[in-house]
CSV table of C-alpha atoms in Angstrom, one decimal:
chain,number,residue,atom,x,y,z
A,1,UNK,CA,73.9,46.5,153.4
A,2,UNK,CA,72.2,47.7,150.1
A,3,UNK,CA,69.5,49.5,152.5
A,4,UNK,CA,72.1,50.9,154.5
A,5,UNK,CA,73.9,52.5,151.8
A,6,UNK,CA,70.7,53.7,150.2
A,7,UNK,CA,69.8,55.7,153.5
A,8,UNK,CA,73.8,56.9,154.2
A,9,UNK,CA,73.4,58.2,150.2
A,10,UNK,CA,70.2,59.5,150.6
A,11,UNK,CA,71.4,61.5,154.2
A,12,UNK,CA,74.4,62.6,151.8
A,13,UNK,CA,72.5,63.7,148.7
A,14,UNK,CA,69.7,65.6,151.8
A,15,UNK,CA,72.6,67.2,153.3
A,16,UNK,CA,74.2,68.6,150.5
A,17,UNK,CA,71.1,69.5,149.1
A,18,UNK,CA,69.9,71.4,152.0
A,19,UNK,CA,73.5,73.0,151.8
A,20,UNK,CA,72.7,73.9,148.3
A,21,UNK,CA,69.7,75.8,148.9
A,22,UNK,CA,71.4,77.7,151.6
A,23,UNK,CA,73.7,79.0,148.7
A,24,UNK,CA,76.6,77.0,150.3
A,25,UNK,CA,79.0,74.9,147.6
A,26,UNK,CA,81.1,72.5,150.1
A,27,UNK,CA,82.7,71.8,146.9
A,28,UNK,CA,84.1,75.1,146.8
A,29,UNK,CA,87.3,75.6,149.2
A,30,UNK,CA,86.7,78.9,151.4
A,31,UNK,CA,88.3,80.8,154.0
A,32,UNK,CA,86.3,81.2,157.7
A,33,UNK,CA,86.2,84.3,159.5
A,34,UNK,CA,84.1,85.7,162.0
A,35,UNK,CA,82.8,89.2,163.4
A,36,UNK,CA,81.1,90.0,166.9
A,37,UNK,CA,78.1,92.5,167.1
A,38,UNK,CA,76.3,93.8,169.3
A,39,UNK,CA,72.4,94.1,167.0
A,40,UNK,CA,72.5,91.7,164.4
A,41,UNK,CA,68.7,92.5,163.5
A,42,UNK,CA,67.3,91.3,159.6
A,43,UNK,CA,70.7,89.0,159.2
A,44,UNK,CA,70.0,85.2,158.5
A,45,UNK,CA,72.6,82.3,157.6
A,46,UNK,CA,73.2,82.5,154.4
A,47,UNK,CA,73.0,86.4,153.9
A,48,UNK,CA,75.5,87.5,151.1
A,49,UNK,CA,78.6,89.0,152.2
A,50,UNK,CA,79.5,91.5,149.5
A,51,UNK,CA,83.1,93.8,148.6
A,52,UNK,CA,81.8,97.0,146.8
A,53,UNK,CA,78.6,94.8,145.4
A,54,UNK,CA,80.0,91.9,144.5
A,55,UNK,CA,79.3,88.9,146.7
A,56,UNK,CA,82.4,87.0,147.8
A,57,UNK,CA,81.2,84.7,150.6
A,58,UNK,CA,78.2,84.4,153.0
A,59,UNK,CA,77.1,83.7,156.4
A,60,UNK,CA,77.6,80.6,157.6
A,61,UNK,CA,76.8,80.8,161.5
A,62,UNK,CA,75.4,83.2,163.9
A,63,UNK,CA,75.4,82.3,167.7
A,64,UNK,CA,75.5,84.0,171.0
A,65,UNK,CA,78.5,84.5,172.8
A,66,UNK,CA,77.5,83.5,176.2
A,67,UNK,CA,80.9,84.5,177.6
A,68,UNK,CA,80.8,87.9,176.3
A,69,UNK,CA,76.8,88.9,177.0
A,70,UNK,CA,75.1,91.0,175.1
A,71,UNK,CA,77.2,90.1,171.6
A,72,UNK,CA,76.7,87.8,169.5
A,73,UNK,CA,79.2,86.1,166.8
A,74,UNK,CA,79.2,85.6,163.4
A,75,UNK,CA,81.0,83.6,161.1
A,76,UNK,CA,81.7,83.8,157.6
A,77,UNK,CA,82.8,82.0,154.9
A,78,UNK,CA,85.2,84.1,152.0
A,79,UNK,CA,86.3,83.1,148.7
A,80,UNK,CA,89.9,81.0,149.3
A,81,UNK,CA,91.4,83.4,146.8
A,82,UNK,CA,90.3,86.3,148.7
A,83,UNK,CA,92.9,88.0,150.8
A,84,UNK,CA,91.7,90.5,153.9
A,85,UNK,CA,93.9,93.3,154.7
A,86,UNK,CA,94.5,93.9,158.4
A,87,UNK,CA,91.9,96.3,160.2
A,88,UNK,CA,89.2,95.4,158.0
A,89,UNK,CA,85.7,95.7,159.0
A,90,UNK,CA,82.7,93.6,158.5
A,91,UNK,CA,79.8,96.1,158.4
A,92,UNK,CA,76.1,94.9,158.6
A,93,UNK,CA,73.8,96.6,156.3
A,94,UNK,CA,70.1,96.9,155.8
A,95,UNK,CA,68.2,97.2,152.3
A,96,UNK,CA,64.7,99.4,152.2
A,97,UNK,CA,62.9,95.8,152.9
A,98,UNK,CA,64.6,95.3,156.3
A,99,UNK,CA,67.1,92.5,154.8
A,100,UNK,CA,70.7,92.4,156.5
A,101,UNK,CA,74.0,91.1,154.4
A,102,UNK,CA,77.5,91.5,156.0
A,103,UNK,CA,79.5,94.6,153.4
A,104,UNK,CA,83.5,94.0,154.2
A,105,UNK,CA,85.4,97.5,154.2
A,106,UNK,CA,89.1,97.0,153.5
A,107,UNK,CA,91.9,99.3,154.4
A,108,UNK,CA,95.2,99.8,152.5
A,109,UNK,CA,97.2,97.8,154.8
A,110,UNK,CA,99.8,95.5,152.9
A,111,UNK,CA,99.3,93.0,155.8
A,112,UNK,CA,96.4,90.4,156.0
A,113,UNK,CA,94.5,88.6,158.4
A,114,UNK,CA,95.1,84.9,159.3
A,115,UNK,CA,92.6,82.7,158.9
A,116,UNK,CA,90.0,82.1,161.2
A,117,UNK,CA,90.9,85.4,162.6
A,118,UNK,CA,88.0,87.8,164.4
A,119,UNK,CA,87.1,91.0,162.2
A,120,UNK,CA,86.3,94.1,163.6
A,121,UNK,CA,82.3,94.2,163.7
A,122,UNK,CA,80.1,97.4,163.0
A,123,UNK,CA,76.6,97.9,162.3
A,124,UNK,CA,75.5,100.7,159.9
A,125,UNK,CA,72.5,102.5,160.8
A,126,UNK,CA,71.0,101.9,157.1
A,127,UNK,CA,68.2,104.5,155.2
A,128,UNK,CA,65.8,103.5,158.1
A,129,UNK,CA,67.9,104.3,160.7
A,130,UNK,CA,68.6,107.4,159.7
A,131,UNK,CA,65.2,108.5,159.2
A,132,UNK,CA,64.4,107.1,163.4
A,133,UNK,CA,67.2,109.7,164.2
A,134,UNK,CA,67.3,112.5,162.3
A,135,UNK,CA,63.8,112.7,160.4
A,136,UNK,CA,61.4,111.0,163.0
A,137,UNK,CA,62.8,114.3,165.5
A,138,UNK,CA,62.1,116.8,163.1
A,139,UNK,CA,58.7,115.2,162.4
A,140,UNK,CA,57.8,115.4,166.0
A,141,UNK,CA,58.4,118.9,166.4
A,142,UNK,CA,56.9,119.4,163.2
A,143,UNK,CA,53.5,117.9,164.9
A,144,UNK,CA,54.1,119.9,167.7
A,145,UNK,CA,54.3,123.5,165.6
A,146,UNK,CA,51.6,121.8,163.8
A,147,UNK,CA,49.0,121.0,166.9
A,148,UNK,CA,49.9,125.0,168.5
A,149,UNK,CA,49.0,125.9,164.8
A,150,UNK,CA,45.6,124.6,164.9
A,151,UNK,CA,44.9,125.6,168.3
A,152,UNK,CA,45.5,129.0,167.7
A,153,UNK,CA,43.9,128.6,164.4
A,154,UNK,CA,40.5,127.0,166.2
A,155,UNK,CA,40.8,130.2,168.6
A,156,UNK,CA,41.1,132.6,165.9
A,157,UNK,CA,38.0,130.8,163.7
A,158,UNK,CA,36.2,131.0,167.5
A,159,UNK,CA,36.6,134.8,167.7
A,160,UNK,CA,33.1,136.6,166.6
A,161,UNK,CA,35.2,139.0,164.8
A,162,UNK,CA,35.8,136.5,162.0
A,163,UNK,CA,32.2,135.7,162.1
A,164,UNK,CA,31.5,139.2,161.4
A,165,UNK,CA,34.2,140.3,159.0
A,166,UNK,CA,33.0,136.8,157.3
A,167,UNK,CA,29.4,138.1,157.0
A,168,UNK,CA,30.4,141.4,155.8
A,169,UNK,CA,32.3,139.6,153.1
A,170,UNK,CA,29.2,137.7,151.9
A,171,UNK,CA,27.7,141.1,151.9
A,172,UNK,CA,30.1,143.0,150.2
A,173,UNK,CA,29.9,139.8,147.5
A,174,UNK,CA,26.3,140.3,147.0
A,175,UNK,CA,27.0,144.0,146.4
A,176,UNK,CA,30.0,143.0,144.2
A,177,UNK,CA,27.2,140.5,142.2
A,178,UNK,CA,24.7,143.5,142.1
A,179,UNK,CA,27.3,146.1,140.7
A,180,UNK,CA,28.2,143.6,138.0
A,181,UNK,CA,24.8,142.9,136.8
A,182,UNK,CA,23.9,147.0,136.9
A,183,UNK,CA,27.3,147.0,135.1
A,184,UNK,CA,25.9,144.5,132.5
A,185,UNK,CA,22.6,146.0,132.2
A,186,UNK,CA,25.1,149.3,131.4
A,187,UNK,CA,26.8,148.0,129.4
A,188,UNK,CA,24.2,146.7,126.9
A,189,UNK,CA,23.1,150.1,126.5
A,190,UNK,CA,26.0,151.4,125.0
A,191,UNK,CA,25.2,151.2,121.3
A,192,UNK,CA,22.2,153.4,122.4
A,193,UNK,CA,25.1,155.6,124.2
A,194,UNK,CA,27.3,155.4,121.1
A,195,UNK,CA,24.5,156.5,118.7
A,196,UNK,CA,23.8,160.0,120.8
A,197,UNK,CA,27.6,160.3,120.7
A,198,UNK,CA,27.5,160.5,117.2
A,199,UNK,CA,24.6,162.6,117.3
A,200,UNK,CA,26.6,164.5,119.3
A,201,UNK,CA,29.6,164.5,117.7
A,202,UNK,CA,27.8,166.0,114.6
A,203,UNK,CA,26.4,168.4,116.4
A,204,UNK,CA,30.1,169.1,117.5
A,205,UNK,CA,31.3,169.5,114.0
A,206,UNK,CA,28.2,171.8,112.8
A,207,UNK,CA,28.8,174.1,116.0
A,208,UNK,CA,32.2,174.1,115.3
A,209,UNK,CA,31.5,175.0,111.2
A,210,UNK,CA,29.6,178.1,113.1
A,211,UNK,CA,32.5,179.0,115.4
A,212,UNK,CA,34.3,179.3,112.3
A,213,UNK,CA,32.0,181.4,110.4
A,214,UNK,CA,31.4,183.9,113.7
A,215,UNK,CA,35.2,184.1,113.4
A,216,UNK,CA,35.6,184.9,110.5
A,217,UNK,CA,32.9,187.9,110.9
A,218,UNK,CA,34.3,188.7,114.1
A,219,UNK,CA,37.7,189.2,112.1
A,220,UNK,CA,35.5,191.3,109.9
A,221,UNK,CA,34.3,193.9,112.6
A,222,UNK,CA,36.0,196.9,113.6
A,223,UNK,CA,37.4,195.4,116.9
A,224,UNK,CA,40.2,198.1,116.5
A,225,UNK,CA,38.4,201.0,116.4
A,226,UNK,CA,35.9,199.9,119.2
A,227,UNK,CA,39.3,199.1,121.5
A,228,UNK,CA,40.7,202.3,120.8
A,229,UNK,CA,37.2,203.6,121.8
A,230,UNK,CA,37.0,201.6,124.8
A,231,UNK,CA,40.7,203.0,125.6
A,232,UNK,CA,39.5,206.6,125.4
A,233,UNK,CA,36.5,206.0,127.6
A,234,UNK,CA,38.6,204.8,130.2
A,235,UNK,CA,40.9,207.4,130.2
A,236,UNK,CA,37.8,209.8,130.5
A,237,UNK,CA,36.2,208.1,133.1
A,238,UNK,CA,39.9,208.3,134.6
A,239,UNK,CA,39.9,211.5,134.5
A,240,UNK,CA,36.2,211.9,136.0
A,241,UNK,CA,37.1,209.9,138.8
A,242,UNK,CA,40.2,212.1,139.4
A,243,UNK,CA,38.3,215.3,139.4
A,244,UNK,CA,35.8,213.7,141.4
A,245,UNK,CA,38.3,213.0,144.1
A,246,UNK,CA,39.9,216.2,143.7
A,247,UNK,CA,38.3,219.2,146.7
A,248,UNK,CA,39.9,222.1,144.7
A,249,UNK,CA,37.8,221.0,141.3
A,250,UNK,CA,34.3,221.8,140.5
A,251,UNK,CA,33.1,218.4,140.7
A,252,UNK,CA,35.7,217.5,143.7
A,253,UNK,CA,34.3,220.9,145.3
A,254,UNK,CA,30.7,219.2,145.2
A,255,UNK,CA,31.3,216.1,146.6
A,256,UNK,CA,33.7,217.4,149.5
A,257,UNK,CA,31.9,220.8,150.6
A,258,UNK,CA,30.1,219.7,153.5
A,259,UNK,CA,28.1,223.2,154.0
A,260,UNK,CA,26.9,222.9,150.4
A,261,UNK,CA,26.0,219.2,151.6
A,262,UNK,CA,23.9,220.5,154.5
A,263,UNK,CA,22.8,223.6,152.1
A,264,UNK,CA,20.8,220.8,149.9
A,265,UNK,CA,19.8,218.7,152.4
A,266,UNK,CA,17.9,222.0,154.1
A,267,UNK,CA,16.5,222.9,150.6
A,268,UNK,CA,14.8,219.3,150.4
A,269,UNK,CA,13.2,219.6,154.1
A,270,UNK,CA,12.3,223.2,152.7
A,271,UNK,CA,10.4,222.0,149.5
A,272,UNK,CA,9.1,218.9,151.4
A,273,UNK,CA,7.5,221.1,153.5
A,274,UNK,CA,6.2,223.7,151.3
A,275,UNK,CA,4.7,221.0,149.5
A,276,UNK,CA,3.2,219.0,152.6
A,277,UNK,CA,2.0,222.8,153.5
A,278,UNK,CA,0.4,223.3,149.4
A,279,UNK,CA,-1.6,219.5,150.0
A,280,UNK,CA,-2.9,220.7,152.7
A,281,UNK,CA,-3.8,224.7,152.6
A,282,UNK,CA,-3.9,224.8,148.4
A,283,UNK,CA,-6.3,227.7,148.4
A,284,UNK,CA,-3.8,229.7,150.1
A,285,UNK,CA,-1.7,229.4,147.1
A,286,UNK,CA,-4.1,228.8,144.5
A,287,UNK,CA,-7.1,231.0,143.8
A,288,UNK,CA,-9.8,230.4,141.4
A,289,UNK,CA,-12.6,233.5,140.2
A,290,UNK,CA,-15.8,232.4,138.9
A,291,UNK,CA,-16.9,235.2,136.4
């Protein structure tokens, strides 16, 4: 009898023990409910179920309901004190690591549920299931935009143009690179530059000391007298031209009488003539006695 009682305590103190490490106290009174889901992925017996955080029962079964296929129930035990509005639901959740706990949403209903009554399941679609069905979509088209992007971008790098332009740009850089240097070698010979500049520059302020003094003469000179001067040669030389242009004056008369014209010209064939006639017969018009 001793043995016997030494395995039925030892069963007892296994049992309870294994009940223990599920997280269940069978010394604590509770309240049983269940929930029927259709995906009851990451949840295990035991799994916290929470109210806004705060753990107030836990999983204590999960089996298939074999006359309703394709669900499967779960049942729950709640805190005795804990009262569950009517219409509640028990949500399953997933953390970032893929573990499921049971989240109870209460309504404002003044009535509760019985116990041992179902719950109204519903499975949340979590941080990961949001980002299969609204970021993993994006993402694919994204790879899609991406893969025409680099096939036009592999025909464009393909084109001999870009070859080209891409050879004229090492070119032009080499150009660039010889501009600077000439630019250095420029620049180091500014002091040199700098010093004719001053050299320059005096030679600036001595021609302008002798613009000054030339001024000064020129201030000196006459210059009013000479204009008037000027001024009355003009008006002459007005008056020339006026008489010049004028048939009925003396001077007009000689440039505009056209028989005094042809008079002259007949007077210069005349002398040319005589004198052609004197180089070649000069003892007709010259004679010379011997005495």
């Amino acid at each position: 009898m001793i043995i016997g009682a030494c395995v039925l305590i030892s069963l007892a103190v296994l049992f309870f023990g294994i009940e223990y490490l599920k997280g269940v106290n069978i010394f604590k009174p509770a309240n049983y409910y269940s929930a029927s889901y259709t995906n009851v992925a990451g949840l295990q017996v035991s799994a916290p179920v929470t109210i806004n955080g705060l753990k107030v029962g836990q999983v204590s079964t999960i089996k298939y309901e074999y006359d309703n296929p394709g669900h499967v129930l779960v049942e729950f035990s709640l805190d005795k004190a804990l009262k569950v509005p009517a219409g509640s639901k028990a949500v399953i959740e997933q953390d970032l690591l893929g573990t499921a706990s049971v989240v109870l949403h209460f309504t404002d209903s003044k009535e509760f549920q019985q116990r041992g009554s179902r719950l109204e399941g519903a499975t949340a679609t979590g941080l990961m299931g949001d980002v299969s069905e609204k970021l993993l979509p994006s993402v694919d088209r994204i790879f899609t935009q991406v893969d025409t992007l680099l096939t036009s971008l592999n025909a464009l790098m393909s084109n001999p143009a870009i070859n080209s332009s891409v050879t004229r740009l090492d070119a032009i850089t080499l150009n660039i690179d010889r501009t600077l240097r000439q630019l250095n070698a420029s620049v180091a010979t500014l002091p040199r530059v700098m010093s004719d500049v001053n050299g320059i520059t005096t030679n600036l302020n001595t021609m302008s000391g002798d613009l000054a003094t030339f001024s000064g003469k020129l201030n000196e000179m006459p210059i009013d007298s000479a204009m008037n001067n000027l001024v009355a040669l003009s008006a002459n030389l007005k008056t020339l031209s006026q008489e010049l242009n004028n048939p009925n004056s003396t001077l007009g008369a000689l440039t505009h009488d056209k028989a005094l014209y042809d008079n002259l010209n007949a007077c210069a064939a005349s002398l040319d003539s005589l004198l052609i006639d004197v180089k070649r017969n000069p003892k007709r018009y010259i004679s010379i006695k011997l005495l």
